[in-house]
Amino acid sequence: MTGAELEKARAEILALRREIDKYNYQYHVMDQPLIVDQLFDHLMRKLQELEKTYPELQDPDSPTRRVGGEALPTFTTLEHRIPMLGLENAFSETELTDFDARVRKLAGNDAVEYFCELKMDGLAVSLQYEHGLFTRGSTRGDGYRGEDITQNLRTIRQIPLRLTEPLDLEVRGEVYINRKDFDILNRQREDQGLPLFANPRNTAAGSLRQLDPRLAAARPLRIFLYGLGEHNLSLTGQSELLVRLEKLRLPVNPNREICLGIEAVWQYCQKWQGNRPKLPYETDGIVVKMNSLELQKQLGSTARSPRWAIAYKYPPEEKMTKILEIQVNVGSTGAITPVALLEPISLSGTSVQRASLHNEDFIAEKEIMIGDTVVVRKAGEIIPEILRVIREKRTGDEEVYMMPRQCPSCRSETVRLSGEAARRCLNPSCPALLVEKLVHFASRRAMDIEGMGPAMAELVYSHGLVHDVGDLFYLEAIQLAELPRVAAKSAEKLIEAIERSKNNPLRRLLFGLGIRLVGEKAARLLAERFITLERLGQAGTEELTALAEIGPKIAESVVSFLHTAETKPVLDKLREAGVNFTEPAVCTATANLAGKTFVFSGSLEQYSRDEAAARVENKGGKVSSSISRNTNYLVVGDEPGSKLARARELDVEIIKESRFKEMIE
Ligand code: IVH
């Protein structure tokens, strides 16, 4: 290859990159595609080929290199040299006016020039540019340190890998997903039999936390920038800042306004409350900032939030709809839950068609009838909740609903145990219950067996391949591939996922077994305390309730589960299949107490001695009963004894329960 040839290739590559960057920007940021997709793909391929032929001309900032690199083993963290603060919230006009009064008192009494922006409902991130090149990006984390998610952020085509000027700059903003893209994504997942995502926000957050950047690249992530970290731009106001960011080709939300005085701010809030459904993305409020950067600096921040800004949060969206029907679900513990099927409505960005009615008391208390018009809202923005019935809308055709006295699946009689709100099917071999148990066992937070969702669980159960969770581990790919609508490839993948799940720590298994009252937290505590299933099996209720957070009801439920005749064969199958029954005592990622020796004195508020000891051991530390020169920490509780004086003598570090808690959590 001659020098001239290389120079020619270099020029061509640079021109192509510039052209592609331009088209990317017009398409992804300006929403104004300049060329058809095929032509764009053609240019990308041409660039890829040239870069392959001339590897010496490769460049990490080439548009061909957005999705690159290997999956990470874990995320490392990055420090925010200027903390990423949160915002204080206002939920009413009065709270906004109070904010304004505080601001005016601090800044002089004139009407303040505010700058209003939409509050994007996504995930805050920080982007670091060095000499105009995107070098690092992180999540907000605890505000002081965030996770290094550079690889994933690079896949967002709206983020320029190179700014239009060679600046050193940290910009901050929000990663989000458009409602429409979210719906498409969920439809694709439905087709593939994958569990659906709950809402755009969580999906955006989850996508950024994928260790494999190829997964993040497949999600329709977008970003708006609205602030700065470290920088040396000379600017006077927030409004000017956003214009400057736009010039650098960073995506900025065009819906923003300068408002003179708090009344104008309130009007802006109301205008957008009405216009919210028209936006392509979710907003949960308006961020109100003082426009003057000088005044912002003057007012400063508290440890948690700036004094010069506030977030006005919209009340949760409420809508009316009709109850078409009431169905019941049998859960993995046999609880029968009534569910209202609703005339579909769109609420905070997702389509709502069902809402839990919890139990018969809830139905009676709200006087809910089939055919009623009801007001629905999203509790915590995720779970739809029925608030009340609109009596005026009744026509006389509504029907009273009675909870079934027979289990809808196995027809055995349902019972309401004393002290419980739920009606239950107590038949341990009820098919609905068994399928639910399988689904729960395989769910993400339990054994995390991808591909074993409700449809597959129903399929393997109804074809007699699986009767309990133990049978899952004896399935073979050929058997699965013979089932209707199961491709050979997905059968193999499912078997691999089942195989992988054998290595899960005990806490996941315990949670997955669906022991009544044992949620994720109790499962974790039990696993950490007893380390093996065998040891847990030997414990009586007394030993269990010694754990601060395990009450007598949970303890009883655990003991009775582990000792009923039905449980043994299931556990035998799991054991023989090689499913892990232990909690890794020292898991390297969390073994931050390795080599440290603790001594306790006095009684702790939140932990029994046993539990405190188990937790220390679980993190790789040791517990000793007396102070020596080898002791690293003395944890003192109420009324510490003579050990305190001894620790002082030997210069052993003395810590309180609160600090101890931080170390072991
Ligand atoms: S300014 C110190 N502007 O809301 C100022 N934040 O509740 C910090 N957010 O952590 C943020 N849209 O994740 C700002 N236009 C906007 C925003 C916004 C969404 C988020 C951000 C922040 C959270 C605070």
XYZ file of C-alpha atoms and ligand atoms in Angstrom:
689
model
C 0.000 0.000 0.000
C 1.375 3.390 -0.903
C 1.254 6.463 1.281
C -0.934 8.191 -1.239
C -3.414 5.335 -1.188
C -3.626 5.517 2.586
C -4.140 9.251 2.490
C -6.927 8.839 -0.016
C -8.605 6.239 2.182
C -8.206 8.485 5.206
C -9.894 11.380 3.428
C -12.690 9.141 2.254
C -13.218 7.662 5.710
C -13.285 11.069 7.369
C -15.757 12.386 4.822
C -17.987 9.352 5.306
C -17.922 9.667 9.076
C -18.830 13.319 8.886
C -21.653 12.586 6.500
C -23.006 9.721 8.594
C -22.778 11.808 11.778
C -24.799 14.500 10.061
C -27.510 12.087 8.933
C -27.564 10.504 12.360
C -28.059 13.881 13.981
C -30.805 14.906 11.586
C -32.572 11.598 12.069
C -32.184 10.978 15.788
C -32.029 14.487 17.240
C -33.872 16.698 14.785
C -36.379 14.028 13.737
C -35.840 15.126 10.137
C -34.334 12.307 8.109
C -32.412 13.630 5.138
C -31.963 10.361 3.286
C -33.747 7.024 2.997
C -32.678 4.210 5.304
C -31.205 2.101 2.500
C -28.839 4.855 1.495
C -27.811 5.340 5.095
C -27.154 1.617 5.479
C -25.162 1.686 2.289
C -22.905 4.465 3.617
C -22.434 2.624 6.893
C -21.419 -0.551 5.080
C -19.004 1.363 2.915
C -17.395 2.891 5.979
C -17.219 -0.488 7.705
C -15.482 -2.012 4.703
C -12.951 0.792 4.456
C -12.191 0.577 8.161
C -11.706 -3.163 7.798
C -9.318 -2.729 4.890
C -7.374 0.004 6.682
C -7.349 -1.018 10.338
C -4.825 1.697 11.069
C -7.556 4.225 10.281
C -9.976 2.860 12.829
C -11.158 5.273 15.467
C -13.200 4.609 18.613
C -15.392 7.573 17.740
C -16.403 6.257 14.376
C -20.173 5.802 13.956
C -19.415 2.131 13.238
C -18.145 1.698 16.759
C -21.218 2.574 18.794
C -21.919 -0.986 19.805
C -18.631 -2.558 20.602
C -16.746 -4.372 23.214
C -17.530 -7.341 25.331
C -20.130 -7.754 28.028
C -18.733 -6.470 31.316
C -18.396 -8.790 34.317
C -19.776 -6.032 36.589
C -20.035 -2.260 36.553
C -17.321 -0.158 38.085
C -18.216 3.137 39.705
C -17.182 6.668 38.862
C -17.079 9.632 41.167
C -19.138 12.740 40.444
C -16.717 15.484 41.275
C -19.676 17.832 41.504
C -22.436 15.824 43.213
C -25.544 15.022 41.183
C -28.245 16.388 43.429
C -31.944 15.632 43.440
C -34.787 18.117 43.500
C -37.216 19.050 46.171
C -40.834 18.428 45.192
C -43.907 20.668 45.195
C -47.318 19.032 44.888
C -49.551 22.113 44.785
C -49.700 25.752 43.813
C -49.252 26.690 47.469
C -46.032 24.723 47.708
C -44.762 26.487 44.586
C -45.632 29.862 46.077
C -43.810 28.900 49.281
C -40.769 28.046 47.219
C -40.978 31.403 45.460
C -41.216 33.213 48.800
C -38.086 31.432 50.053
C -36.229 32.256 46.872
C -37.223 35.920 46.943
C -36.185 36.245 50.541
C -32.730 34.931 49.696
C -32.275 36.679 46.357
C -33.927 40.046 46.931
C -37.630 40.641 46.751
C -38.232 41.198 43.045
C -40.197 38.935 40.765
C -37.796 36.156 39.879
C -37.041 35.104 36.346
C -37.669 31.363 36.331
C -36.860 28.853 33.666
C -39.344 26.028 33.274
C -38.551 22.655 31.720
C -40.468 19.427 31.471
C -39.473 16.910 34.074
C -38.488 13.870 32.070
C -39.481 10.590 33.662
C -36.332 8.632 33.000
C -32.928 8.078 34.474
C -30.380 10.799 35.238
C -26.965 10.354 33.639
C -23.744 12.272 33.296
C -21.700 12.449 30.086
C -18.042 13.388 30.118
C -16.446 14.965 27.042
C -12.720 15.512 26.751
C -11.460 17.681 23.920
C -14.893 17.205 22.431
C -14.796 13.384 22.576
C -17.280 11.378 24.598
C -15.089 9.480 27.043
C -17.213 8.362 29.990
C -20.771 8.263 31.158
C -22.382 7.228 34.399
C -25.634 6.921 36.290
C -26.514 9.235 39.116
C -26.099 6.463 41.711
C -26.167 7.902 45.202
C -25.368 11.367 43.838
C -21.688 11.071 44.697
C -20.757 7.940 42.798
C -22.535 6.355 39.877
C -22.038 3.289 37.731
C -19.828 3.514 34.672
C -22.271 2.841 31.844
C -20.164 4.331 29.049
C -20.577 1.287 26.786
C -24.346 1.484 26.963
C -24.556 5.237 26.536
C -22.435 5.010 23.386
C -25.208 2.967 21.788
C -27.649 5.900 22.056
C -27.488 7.467 18.643
C -28.647 10.826 19.924
C -25.468 11.148 21.961
C -22.704 12.599 19.796
C -19.443 10.713 20.154
C -17.785 13.976 19.168
C -19.008 17.502 19.892
C -18.844 20.246 17.299
C -16.127 21.925 19.402
C -13.135 20.371 21.230
C -14.434 21.133 24.722
C -13.827 19.597 28.150
C -17.318 19.333 29.488
C -19.568 17.275 31.721
C -23.214 17.400 30.638
C -26.117 15.914 32.534
C -29.528 14.828 31.441
C -32.169 12.179 31.398
C -32.339 8.964 29.389
C -35.893 7.996 28.490
C -38.008 5.962 26.070
C -40.851 7.256 23.916
C -44.260 5.776 24.638
C -44.695 4.514 21.100
C -41.298 2.813 21.056
C -42.137 1.271 24.400
C -45.353 -0.216 23.014
C -43.525 -1.626 20.000
C -40.881 -3.121 22.258
C -43.503 -4.792 24.416
C -45.355 -6.130 21.399
C -42.128 -7.708 20.176
C -41.574 -9.233 23.592
C -45.084 -10.588 23.639
C -44.455 -12.260 20.269
C -41.288 -13.795 21.626
C -43.036 -15.012 24.765
C -40.879 -12.788 26.979
C -42.206 -11.049 30.083
C -43.515 -7.547 29.356
C -41.885 -4.417 30.706
C -43.894 -2.424 33.239
C -43.306 1.107 31.992
C -40.926 3.195 29.878
C -39.007 4.553 32.856
C -38.064 1.225 34.388
C -37.225 -0.125 30.963
C -34.866 2.770 30.293
C -33.223 2.277 33.679
C -32.948 -1.488 33.214
C -31.518 -1.098 29.720
C -28.742 1.174 30.915
C -27.812 -1.375 33.528
C -27.257 -4.206 31.065
C -23.730 -5.535 31.199
C -23.823 -6.442 27.525
C -23.953 -3.274 25.383
C -25.629 -5.215 22.567
C -28.715 -5.530 24.754
C -28.771 -1.809 25.471
C -28.304 -1.121 21.760
C -31.490 -3.051 21.002
C -33.568 -0.735 23.221
C -34.974 2.524 21.821
C -33.225 4.806 24.306
C -33.236 8.576 23.940
C -31.812 11.449 25.911
C -32.387 15.105 26.720
C -29.585 17.112 28.321
C -30.459 19.884 30.750
C -27.485 20.661 32.936
C -23.744 20.806 33.462
C -21.246 19.271 35.818
C -17.657 20.444 35.536
C -17.187 22.898 32.686
C -15.515 26.126 31.692
C -18.172 27.629 29.456
C -19.020 31.207 30.167
C -22.765 31.472 30.518
C -25.218 33.674 32.337
C -28.483 31.755 32.346
C -30.118 28.328 32.133
C -31.919 29.336 28.931
C -28.631 30.321 27.347
C -27.088 27.049 28.489
C -29.666 25.005 26.624
C -29.112 26.991 23.416
C -25.381 26.407 23.811
C -25.920 22.658 24.237
C -28.073 22.626 21.128
C -25.247 24.266 19.194
C -22.933 21.491 20.320
C -25.474 19.099 18.760
C -26.576 17.721 22.083
C -30.288 16.877 22.214
C -32.251 19.369 24.291
C -35.985 19.461 24.957
C -37.553 22.256 22.856
C -40.460 22.588 25.306
C -39.083 25.167 27.728
C -39.865 28.724 28.696
C -38.717 31.714 30.686
C -41.458 32.657 33.173
C -41.345 35.958 35.035
C -42.768 35.420 38.517
C -44.346 32.343 40.071
C -47.831 32.969 38.569
C -46.377 32.544 35.108
C -44.717 29.345 36.334
C -48.048 28.027 37.598
C -49.649 28.759 34.235
C -46.869 26.898 32.504
C -47.449 23.919 34.808
C -51.147 23.885 34.043
C -50.649 24.272 30.328
C -48.431 21.216 30.268
C -50.672 19.206 32.519
C -53.308 19.493 29.800
C -50.843 18.863 26.984
C -49.139 15.942 28.624
C -50.946 13.195 26.726
C -49.903 14.805 23.438
C -46.210 14.448 24.205
C -44.455 11.396 22.777
C -42.837 10.661 26.160
C -43.703 10.574 29.826
C -43.256 13.596 32.049
C -44.079 13.557 35.713
C -43.915 17.287 36.324
C -42.212 20.584 35.618
C -38.735 21.517 36.793
C -38.604 25.161 37.840
C -35.128 26.703 37.949
C -33.954 30.237 38.597
C -32.725 31.353 35.224
C -29.773 33.418 36.408
C -26.696 31.248 37.015
C -25.318 34.020 39.193
C -28.354 33.822 41.496
C -28.218 30.017 41.431
C -24.697 30.237 42.754
C -25.730 32.755 45.376
C -28.500 30.513 46.724
C -26.425 27.339 46.649
C -27.566 23.878 47.710
C -28.379 21.814 50.744
C -26.802 18.348 50.995
C -29.608 16.911 48.920
C -30.942 19.544 46.548
C -30.346 23.005 45.167
C -32.247 25.892 46.786
C -32.752 27.516 43.396
C -34.894 24.807 41.818
C -37.967 22.731 42.561
C -39.919 19.993 40.795
C -43.648 20.511 40.539
C -45.076 16.998 40.423
C -48.361 16.261 38.687
C -50.969 14.389 40.653
C -51.227 10.783 39.397
C -53.391 10.555 36.317
C -56.931 9.317 36.994
C -59.378 8.074 34.408
C -62.822 6.580 34.198
C -63.481 3.216 32.687
C -65.887 0.325 32.934
C -65.552 -3.045 34.625
C -66.456 -5.537 31.917
C -65.980 -8.667 33.910
C -64.425 -10.006 37.088
C -62.137 -13.011 36.874
C -60.174 -14.829 39.525
C -56.544 -15.888 39.567
C -55.144 -18.649 41.678
C -51.761 -17.578 43.014
C -48.775 -19.718 43.911
C -49.867 -19.887 47.533
C -53.427 -20.836 46.590
C -54.804 -17.358 47.249
C -57.690 -16.568 44.954
C -57.520 -12.996 43.745
C -60.386 -11.285 41.946
C -59.257 -9.200 38.984
C -61.379 -6.614 37.162
C -61.178 -6.708 33.372
C -61.507 -3.119 32.231
C -62.443 -1.404 29.047
C -58.878 -0.550 27.936
C -57.661 2.967 28.742
C -54.273 4.579 28.513
C -52.876 5.689 31.853
C -49.453 7.295 32.395
C -48.162 5.886 29.190
C -49.337 2.299 29.272
C -52.545 0.594 28.305
C -54.527 -0.610 31.301
C -56.983 -3.478 30.948
C -56.916 -5.148 34.343
C -56.819 -4.097 37.951
C -56.580 -6.277 41.001
C -59.578 -6.191 43.331
C -57.434 -7.835 46.034
C -60.108 -9.760 47.959
C -63.801 -9.862 48.804
C -63.490 -7.247 51.542
C -62.106 -4.732 49.044
C -65.041 -5.387 46.698
C -67.533 -5.014 49.537
C -65.940 -1.889 50.935
C -65.932 -0.089 47.584
C -69.299 -1.612 46.673
C -67.993 -2.695 43.303
C -70.367 -4.376 40.842
C -69.774 -5.893 37.420
C -70.583 -3.232 34.795
C -69.738 -0.348 37.112
C -67.954 2.767 35.898
C -64.936 3.273 38.105
C -62.089 5.741 38.576
C -58.693 4.164 38.028
C -55.219 5.488 38.679
C -51.729 4.147 38.751
C -50.422 3.614 42.227
C -46.703 4.317 42.218
C -47.016 4.837 38.467
C -46.993 1.109 37.833
C -49.886 -0.822 39.297
C -53.384 0.253 38.310
C -55.704 0.734 41.210
C -59.473 1.191 41.413
C -60.244 4.252 43.509
C -64.020 4.415 43.565
C -67.264 3.596 41.832
C -69.234 6.353 40.146
C -72.723 5.533 41.363
C -74.386 8.130 39.122
C -73.341 6.121 36.106
C -75.245 3.017 37.172
C -77.970 1.921 34.786
C -79.480 -0.883 36.821
C -77.835 -3.558 34.669
C -74.868 -3.965 37.004
C -74.425 -7.300 38.696
C -73.360 -8.147 42.212
C -70.197 -10.227 42.261
C -69.679 -13.225 44.504
C -66.292 -14.805 45.018
C -66.391 -18.414 43.845
C -66.856 -20.964 46.583
C -65.052 -23.466 44.410
C -61.569 -23.134 43.022
C -61.945 -22.173 39.343
C -59.208 -24.604 38.452
C -59.689 -27.777 40.511
C -63.226 -27.223 41.807
C -62.276 -27.990 45.375
C -63.901 -25.861 48.021
C -62.287 -22.510 48.764
C -61.841 -21.371 52.344
C -61.146 -18.192 54.164
C -58.792 -18.893 57.042
C -59.394 -16.887 60.158
C -57.515 -13.605 60.229
C -56.943 -13.629 56.471
C -58.515 -11.455 53.823
C -57.854 -13.957 51.059
C -59.962 -16.907 50.108
C -57.758 -19.862 49.298
C -57.745 -23.120 47.463
C -56.101 -25.538 49.859
C -55.711 -28.415 47.410
C -51.941 -28.907 47.195
C -52.219 -30.479 43.759
C -54.502 -27.867 42.230
C -53.312 -27.415 38.613
C -53.621 -23.615 38.645
C -51.595 -23.478 41.799
C -48.912 -25.739 40.386
C -48.580 -23.692 37.216
C -48.368 -20.522 39.293
C -45.719 -22.163 41.437
C -43.678 -22.956 38.359
C -44.003 -19.407 37.089
C -43.029 -17.954 40.432
C -40.104 -20.356 40.797
C -38.770 -19.368 37.377
C -39.441 -15.650 37.766
C -36.658 -13.139 37.454
C -36.284 -12.413 41.134
C -36.425 -16.076 42.069
C -34.508 -18.652 39.967
C -34.480 -16.416 36.895
C -35.186 -19.049 34.270
C -35.811 -17.034 31.144
C -38.386 -18.589 28.843
C -40.412 -20.272 31.596
C -43.231 -17.731 31.638
C -46.951 -18.439 32.161
C -47.483 -19.842 28.656
C -44.571 -22.275 28.834
C -45.392 -23.316 32.399
C -48.953 -24.083 31.342
C -47.656 -26.036 28.363
C -45.195 -28.252 30.236
C -47.714 -28.854 32.979
C -50.663 -29.666 30.747
C -48.521 -32.062 28.710
C -47.627 -33.894 31.860
C -43.913 -33.128 31.630
C -43.743 -31.292 34.925
C -45.727 -31.741 38.121
C -43.638 -29.706 40.488
C -40.611 -27.432 40.364
C -38.279 -30.379 40.860
C -39.306 -31.860 37.510
C -38.056 -28.794 35.659
C -34.497 -30.011 36.085
C -35.195 -33.285 34.314
C -36.652 -31.732 31.160
C -34.883 -32.365 27.899
C -34.685 -30.147 24.875
C -36.205 -32.828 22.611
C -39.276 -33.093 24.817
C -39.792 -29.359 24.768
C -39.292 -29.060 21.038
C -42.145 -31.515 20.516
C -44.596 -29.204 22.244
C -46.820 -27.071 20.050
C -45.329 -23.720 18.986
C -41.962 -24.376 20.603
C -38.972 -23.982 18.297
C -35.912 -26.202 18.733
C -33.791 -23.155 19.392
C -35.969 -21.823 22.206
C -36.192 -25.317 23.690
C -32.410 -25.438 23.877
C -32.205 -21.963 25.325
C -34.717 -22.854 28.000
C -32.749 -25.948 28.980
C -29.616 -23.817 29.221
C -31.426 -21.320 31.430
C -32.641 -24.125 33.687
C -29.125 -25.507 33.873
C -27.697 -22.106 34.761
C -30.250 -21.601 37.493
C -28.817 -24.557 39.425
C -26.015 -22.299 40.611
C -28.245 -19.681 42.165
C -27.621 -18.869 45.810
C -29.927 -20.405 48.399
C -31.838 -17.167 48.887
C -33.248 -17.341 45.361
C -34.236 -20.959 45.776
C -35.957 -20.229 49.087
C -37.869 -17.343 47.587
C -38.697 -19.405 44.501
C -40.160 -22.268 46.493
C -43.105 -20.000 47.252
C -43.241 -20.589 50.993
C -46.181 -18.646 52.338
C -45.128 -15.261 53.801
C -41.514 -15.718 52.704
C -40.742 -12.852 50.367
C -37.396 -11.936 48.922
C -36.212 -10.236 52.064
C -37.091 -13.029 54.474
C -35.544 -15.542 52.054
C -32.318 -13.573 52.038
C -32.189 -13.287 55.812
C -32.815 -16.987 56.272
C -30.236 -17.958 53.680
C -27.612 -15.657 55.130
C -28.236 -16.892 58.618
C -28.424 -20.627 58.013
C -26.198 -20.851 54.929
C -27.522 -24.287 53.930
C -31.007 -25.671 53.435
C -30.118 -28.574 55.706
C -29.324 -26.256 58.582
C -32.471 -24.255 57.986
C -34.423 -27.520 58.030
C -33.052 -28.326 61.482
C -34.088 -24.977 62.933
C -37.234 -24.703 65.001
C -39.524 -21.715 65.185
C -37.643 -20.344 68.164
C -34.351 -20.270 66.360
C -35.999 -18.625 63.382
C -37.726 -15.896 65.344
C -34.368 -15.029 66.901
C -33.728 -13.233 63.621
C -34.906 -9.689 64.138
C -37.079 -9.560 61.069
C -38.623 -13.019 61.204
C -41.889 -13.042 63.151
C -43.685 -16.103 64.522
C -45.990 -16.387 61.520
C -43.159 -16.535 59.000
C -41.253 -18.943 61.235
C -44.223 -21.260 61.493
C -44.791 -21.132 57.766
C -41.152 -22.046 57.055
C -41.089 -24.924 59.518
C -44.358 -26.354 58.335
C -43.310 -26.050 54.679
C -40.034 -27.830 55.241
C -41.698 -30.623 57.189
C -44.829 -31.408 55.191
C -44.825 -34.687 53.345
C -45.271 -32.994 49.952
C -42.075 -30.987 50.234
C -39.590 -33.828 50.653
C -39.877 -35.418 47.206
C -39.548 -31.996 45.575
C -36.407 -31.180 47.542
C -35.023 -34.647 46.762
C -35.475 -34.057 43.055
C -33.794 -30.665 43.299
C -30.878 -32.070 45.281
C -30.343 -34.980 42.939
C -30.423 -32.674 39.942
C -27.545 -30.758 41.483
C -29.409 -27.585 42.422
C -27.344 -25.506 44.828
C -28.677 -25.581 48.405
C -26.194 -23.204 49.949
C -25.698 -19.505 50.318
C -22.200 -18.591 49.243
C -20.678 -17.665 52.589
C -18.165 -15.396 51.025
C -19.177 -13.978 47.771
C -16.185 -12.082 46.414
C -18.165 -9.045 45.324
C -19.425 -8.477 48.837
C -16.604 -9.946 50.888
C -15.558 -6.523 51.976
C -15.034 -7.608 55.567
C -12.491 -10.287 54.702
C -9.781 -10.457 57.355
C -11.672 -8.239 59.811
C -12.511 -9.398 63.313
C -15.509 -8.080 65.205
C -16.412 -8.213 68.871
C -19.841 -7.239 70.213
C -20.688 -5.654 73.498
C -24.128 -4.763 74.815
C -27.363 -5.569 73.023
C -28.052 -4.312 69.523
C -31.380 -2.868 68.537
C -31.807 -4.435 65.124
C -29.906 -7.684 65.271
C -29.647 -10.597 67.590
C -26.084 -11.674 68.313
C -26.476 -14.702 66.068
C -27.713 -12.682 63.183
C -25.048 -10.033 63.550
C -22.423 -12.803 63.608
C -23.879 -14.530 60.555
C -23.848 -11.308 58.617
C -20.242 -10.586 59.453
C -19.265 -14.114 58.428
C -21.273 -13.790 55.279
C -19.147 -10.877 54.245
C -15.948 -12.741 54.948
C -15.327 -11.364 58.444
C -14.810 -13.151 61.765
C -16.458 -12.776 65.148
C -14.679 -13.244 68.415
C -15.988 -13.178 71.966
C -13.144 -11.220 73.521
C -11.051 -8.232 72.643
C -7.468 -8.780 71.640
C -4.872 -6.972 69.621
C -6.274 -8.711 66.571
C -9.729 -7.218 66.981
C -10.576 -4.664 64.333
C -13.925 -3.408 65.589
C -15.868 -3.395 68.786
C -19.557 -2.919 68.049
C -21.257 -1.352 71.005
C -24.962 -1.559 71.671
C -26.974 -0.647 74.733
C -25.161 -0.978 78.039
C -21.800 -2.182 76.825
C -19.786 -4.051 79.440
C -16.138 -4.138 80.349
C -15.095 -4.799 76.765
C -15.422 -1.110 76.034
C -12.637 -0.160 78.430
C -10.461 -2.991 77.120
C -11.012 -1.841 73.536
C -9.969 1.670 74.471
C -6.856 0.323 76.123
C -5.869 -1.600 73.019
C -6.876 1.194 70.678
C -9.470 -0.943 68.910
C -11.906 1.002 66.761
C -15.260 1.369 68.507
C -18.343 1.623 66.312
C -22.041 2.080 66.919
C -24.834 -0.073 65.545
C -25.660 2.406 62.761
C -22.135 2.233 61.380
C -22.099 -1.550 61.757
C -25.331 -1.715 59.791
C -23.772 0.245 56.936
C -20.850 -2.157 56.864
C -22.908 -5.323 56.585
C -25.856 -4.242 54.427
S -32.354 19.412 36.959
C -29.663 19.937 40.577
N -34.019 19.164 34.938
O -35.509 14.780 38.129
C -30.667 19.863 39.503
N -33.796 17.341 36.423
O -36.240 14.808 40.954
C -30.961 18.491 39.144
N -35.154 15.394 35.865
O -32.424 13.719 39.390
C -31.779 18.161 38.063
N -36.055 16.235 34.042
O -33.175 12.856 37.106
C -33.498 18.591 36.022
N -35.436 19.058 33.097
C -34.909 18.482 34.168
C -35.247 17.172 34.561
C -34.670 16.644 35.717
C -35.982 15.175 34.838
C -34.876 14.423 36.937
C -33.429 14.231 37.283
C -33.321 14.554 38.737
C -34.716 14.331 39.193
C -34.989 15.114 40.454
